[in-house]
Amino acid sequence: MFWNKAMETISAGDLEALQLKRLKWTLRQTQQVSLYQKKMKEAGITPDDIRSLDDLQKIPFTTKKDLQAGYPFGLLAVPKREIVRIHTTSGTTGKPTVVGYTRADLGNWSELIARNMVMVGLTDEDTFQNAVNYGLFTGGLGFHYGAERVGMTVVPSATGNTKRQIEMIEDFGVTAIHCTPSYAMHLAEVAESMGAELATLKTGIFGAEPWSESMRAELEKRLGLTAYDSYGLSEMYGPGVAFECRERDGLHIWHDSYLVEIIDPVTGEALGPGERGELVITPLVKEAMPLLRYRTGDVTMLMEDECPCGRGQKIARITGRSDDMLVIRGINVFPSQIEHVLLSLPEVGEQFMVYIDRVKHLDEMTIEVEMSKASFSGELQDLARVQRHVAGALHSTLGLRTTVKLVEPGALPRFEGKARRVVDRRGAI
């Protein structure tokens, strides 16, 4: 099933010509932005020096710090009167990035979201519940307008009031839902406590945070749906950059709209297919805020296999962010690895928190995890056995000794938006 078959199955030769044409347009667009005037001058190049896609390597990277330095409107390539909407990033590590949109940008964005949704079988017969934040976070309005463009009946439920969310699914016959995977877990937990079956749900679209195959299996079992991974970031419109097809083996990048590279996050060296590193994206159709070689911080790799669905190259599911990677006693650990281990153990639930401390000049990791309701008995000998089992499974996967603390079901925080499961206290005084 295709929304835009010509673009989704474009031939390699036609794609390369289109990408080069759009890259040259993007380069001209960036010359309206002082940041890029300066970057290109310092690199000793002009837009005319980019004559092939291989010449992309000559262009300097753009970083989040570059975007934060342009706050609020220093990155806009069009007059502010042409900006019809503003979104921002969360700004958890400094000033947020302000993202502006022209009418053409919003049209392009909704087109990409529509492609994603049709690709997994959604049609104008579906009722779609959008259970994400409708504020400055791009996921809310991004999926809302994409779903309306497909012709679906949209329930803009936003976040919060979980029992009411479950009632709406049942009362409105919701067939598809979009939220973060951590909130989907919470929905499942509350639905079970209410005795709600959610029988109409067929499709789940989950994104905005890394999640594991174990969590996919758990969500599908508990919510009775097929779960798909969505990838995007505010700097690239928002969601819609890449998405799983029905094969669910990697995410298709929309190459007519984005040029992608994988680099070594330390050296900046280009990596080939099958080599995991940091994703770098150059958007090709953005009017208001064009970017060149933007370092996303997200860790993935280009996949080599052709997809049976007939669409173009894919990236692997996001492992985590290069800046979220924990380095514990010289070992690299992603929270998604911890999640994968815990979800494979029936004695514990899906809720956990990670605390990192420095004790006598050594890094120590403590993981608090809820016991599952079925296995929680309160007997000390049972708790000790489960604790040893969990610690052993984590050590086997991570190659790292951890302290495991078991807590009662329901004791740890739940997250309506992006889960924040890591508290690094090594810098605390």
Short mmCIF file of C-alpha atoms in Angstrom, two decimals, residues 40-209:
data_model
loop_
_atom_site.label_atom_id
_atom_site.label_comp_id
_atom_site.label_asym_id
_atom_site.label_seq_id
_atom_site.Cartn_x
_atom_site.Cartn_y
_atom_site.Cartn_z
CA MET A 40 30.87 28.06 4.40
CA LYS A 41 33.33 30.96 4.42
CA GLU A 42 35.43 29.32 7.16
CA ALA A 43 35.44 26.04 5.18
CA GLY A 44 36.52 27.91 2.05
CA ILE A 45 33.63 26.68 -0.08
CA THR A 46 30.59 28.12 -1.85
CA PRO A 47 27.34 26.43 -2.89
CA ASP A 48 28.75 26.16 -6.43
CA ASP A 49 31.49 23.87 -5.12
CA ILE A 50 28.91 21.17 -4.35
CA ARG A 51 28.55 19.43 -7.73
CA SER A 52 27.78 15.88 -6.59
CA LEU A 53 26.39 14.11 -3.53
CA ASP A 54 29.95 13.04 -2.63
CA ASP A 55 30.79 16.73 -2.21
CA LEU A 56 28.49 16.80 0.83
CA GLN A 57 31.54 15.73 2.87
CA LYS A 58 33.10 19.18 2.24
CA ILE A 59 30.35 20.90 4.24
CA PRO A 60 30.88 21.41 8.00
CA PHE A 61 28.57 19.72 10.50
CA THR A 62 25.74 21.57 12.25
CA THR A 63 25.29 20.85 15.97
CA LYS A 64 22.60 21.47 18.55
CA LYS A 65 24.84 24.14 20.08
CA ASP A 66 24.77 25.98 16.73
CA LEU A 67 20.98 25.96 16.82
CA GLN A 68 20.78 27.04 20.46
CA ALA A 69 23.13 29.93 19.71
CA GLY A 70 20.66 31.15 17.08
CA TYR A 71 17.80 31.43 19.59
CA PRO A 72 15.12 32.51 18.89
CA PHE A 73 14.98 33.31 15.13
CA GLY A 74 18.60 33.38 13.97
CA LEU A 75 18.24 30.17 11.92
CA LEU A 76 15.28 31.31 9.82
CA ALA A 77 15.92 31.56 6.08
CA VAL A 78 12.64 33.37 5.32
CA PRO A 79 11.08 36.59 6.66
CA LYS A 80 9.14 36.04 9.89
CA ARG A 81 5.91 37.04 8.16
CA GLU A 82 6.17 33.77 6.18
CA ILE A 83 6.33 31.69 9.36
CA VAL A 84 2.87 30.27 10.10
CA ARG A 85 3.79 28.05 13.06
CA ILE A 86 6.51 27.67 15.69
CA HIS A 87 7.55 24.57 17.62
CA THR A 88 10.49 24.17 19.98
CA THR A 89 12.59 21.35 21.36
CA SER A 90 12.39 20.55 25.06
CA GLY A 91 15.46 22.60 25.94
CA THR A 92 16.49 20.25 28.75
CA THR A 93 20.19 21.03 28.20
CA GLY A 94 19.99 24.78 27.62
CA LYS A 95 18.00 27.11 25.41
CA PRO A 96 15.43 25.28 23.28
CA THR A 97 15.76 25.18 19.51
CA VAL A 98 13.05 27.21 17.82
CA VAL A 99 11.73 25.60 14.64
CA GLY A 100 9.71 27.70 12.21
CA TYR A 101 7.39 26.40 9.47
CA THR A 102 6.11 27.95 6.26
CA ARG A 103 2.86 26.75 4.69
CA ALA A 104 4.91 24.64 2.29
CA ASP A 105 6.79 23.09 5.22
CA LEU A 106 3.54 22.06 6.89
CA GLY A 107 2.34 20.55 3.62
CA ASN A 108 5.55 18.56 3.18
CA TRP A 109 5.45 17.40 6.79
CA SER A 110 1.85 16.15 6.67
CA GLU A 111 2.69 14.35 3.40
CA LEU A 112 5.48 12.40 5.13
CA ILE A 113 3.29 11.48 8.10
CA ALA A 114 0.55 10.33 5.73
CA ARG A 115 3.06 8.10 3.91
CA ASN A 116 4.05 6.52 7.23
CA MET A 117 0.50 5.76 8.27
CA VAL A 118 -0.68 4.39 4.94
CA MET A 119 2.48 2.25 4.76
CA VAL A 120 1.31 0.26 7.80
CA GLY A 121 -2.21 -0.15 6.47
CA LEU A 122 -4.12 2.75 8.02
CA THR A 123 -6.94 4.21 5.89
CA ASP A 124 -9.85 6.62 6.10
CA GLU A 125 -11.80 3.80 7.78
CA ASP A 126 -9.63 4.07 10.91
CA THR A 127 -10.21 6.02 14.11
CA PHE A 128 -6.92 7.38 15.38
CA GLN A 129 -6.25 8.44 18.99
CA ASN A 130 -3.31 10.83 19.32
CA ALA A 131 -2.21 10.47 22.95
CA VAL A 132 0.79 12.82 22.94
CA ASN A 133 1.38 16.41 23.98
CA TYR A 134 -0.31 19.01 21.76
CA GLY A 135 1.86 21.91 22.85
CA LEU A 136 5.26 22.86 21.44
CA PHE A 137 6.16 19.16 21.16
CA THR A 138 5.99 18.29 17.45
CA GLY A 139 4.46 14.84 17.85
CA GLY A 140 0.95 16.08 18.59
CA LEU A 141 0.14 18.37 15.69
CA GLY A 142 2.48 16.49 13.36
CA PHE A 143 0.55 13.23 13.55
CA HIS A 144 -2.77 15.05 13.84
CA TYR A 145 -2.48 16.73 10.46
CA GLY A 146 -0.98 13.64 8.83
CA ALA A 147 -3.87 11.50 10.04
CA GLU A 148 -6.43 14.04 8.84
CA ARG A 149 -4.70 14.12 5.46
CA VAL A 150 -5.23 10.35 5.18
CA GLY A 151 -8.86 10.94 6.10
CA MET A 152 -8.93 9.18 9.45
CA THR A 153 -11.26 10.13 12.27
CA VAL A 154 -8.87 11.79 14.74
CA VAL A 155 -9.32 11.82 18.51
CA PRO A 156 -6.93 14.52 19.83
CA SER A 157 -6.79 13.09 23.35
CA ALA A 158 -3.33 14.50 24.19
CA THR A 159 -1.75 13.21 27.43
CA GLY A 160 -3.02 12.61 30.93
CA ASN A 161 -6.28 11.31 32.43
CA THR A 162 -5.41 7.75 31.50
CA LYS A 163 -8.73 6.22 32.57
CA ARG A 164 -10.55 8.65 30.29
CA GLN A 165 -8.14 7.76 27.47
CA ILE A 166 -9.13 4.10 27.89
CA GLU A 167 -12.82 4.96 27.94
CA MET A 168 -12.41 6.89 24.67
CA ILE A 169 -10.70 3.93 23.03
CA GLU A 170 -13.65 1.74 23.94
CA ASP A 171 -16.45 4.28 23.36
CA PHE A 172 -15.16 5.63 20.03
CA GLY A 173 -13.97 2.30 18.63
CA VAL A 174 -10.37 3.51 18.31
CA THR A 175 -8.38 1.28 15.95
CA ALA A 176 -4.99 3.03 16.04
CA ILE A 177 -3.12 4.92 18.74
CA HIS A 178 0.02 7.07 18.86
CA CYS A 179 1.98 7.71 22.06
CA THR A 180 5.36 7.10 23.65
CA PRO A 181 6.10 3.44 24.37
CA SER A 182 6.44 4.18 28.08
CA TYR A 183 2.96 5.74 28.15
CA ALA A 184 1.59 2.78 26.19
CA MET A 185 2.90 0.54 28.97
CA HIS A 186 1.09 2.70 31.50
CA LEU A 187 -2.11 2.53 29.42
CA ALA A 188 -1.87 -1.26 29.42
CA GLU A 189 -1.36 -1.33 33.18
CA VAL A 190 -4.37 0.91 33.86
CA ALA A 191 -6.57 -0.92 31.33
CA GLU A 192 -5.83 -4.20 33.08
CA SER A 193 -6.76 -2.70 36.45
CA MET A 194 -10.05 -1.48 34.94
CA GLY A 195 -10.81 -4.79 33.23
CA ALA A 196 -10.90 -2.99 29.86
CA GLU A 197 -10.20 -5.21 26.85
CA LEU A 198 -9.55 -2.51 24.21
CA ALA A 199 -10.78 -4.95 21.59
CA THR A 200 -10.93 -2.46 18.71
CA LEU A 201 -7.23 -1.50 18.89
CA LYS A 202 -5.26 -2.93 15.97
CA THR A 203 -2.30 -0.59 15.38
CA GLY A 204 0.11 1.20 17.71
CA ILE A 205 2.55 3.88 16.60
CA PHE A 206 5.25 4.50 19.18
CA GLY A 207 8.20 6.88 19.18
CA ALA A 208 9.98 9.86 20.80
CA GLU A 209 12.20 7.56 22.88
#
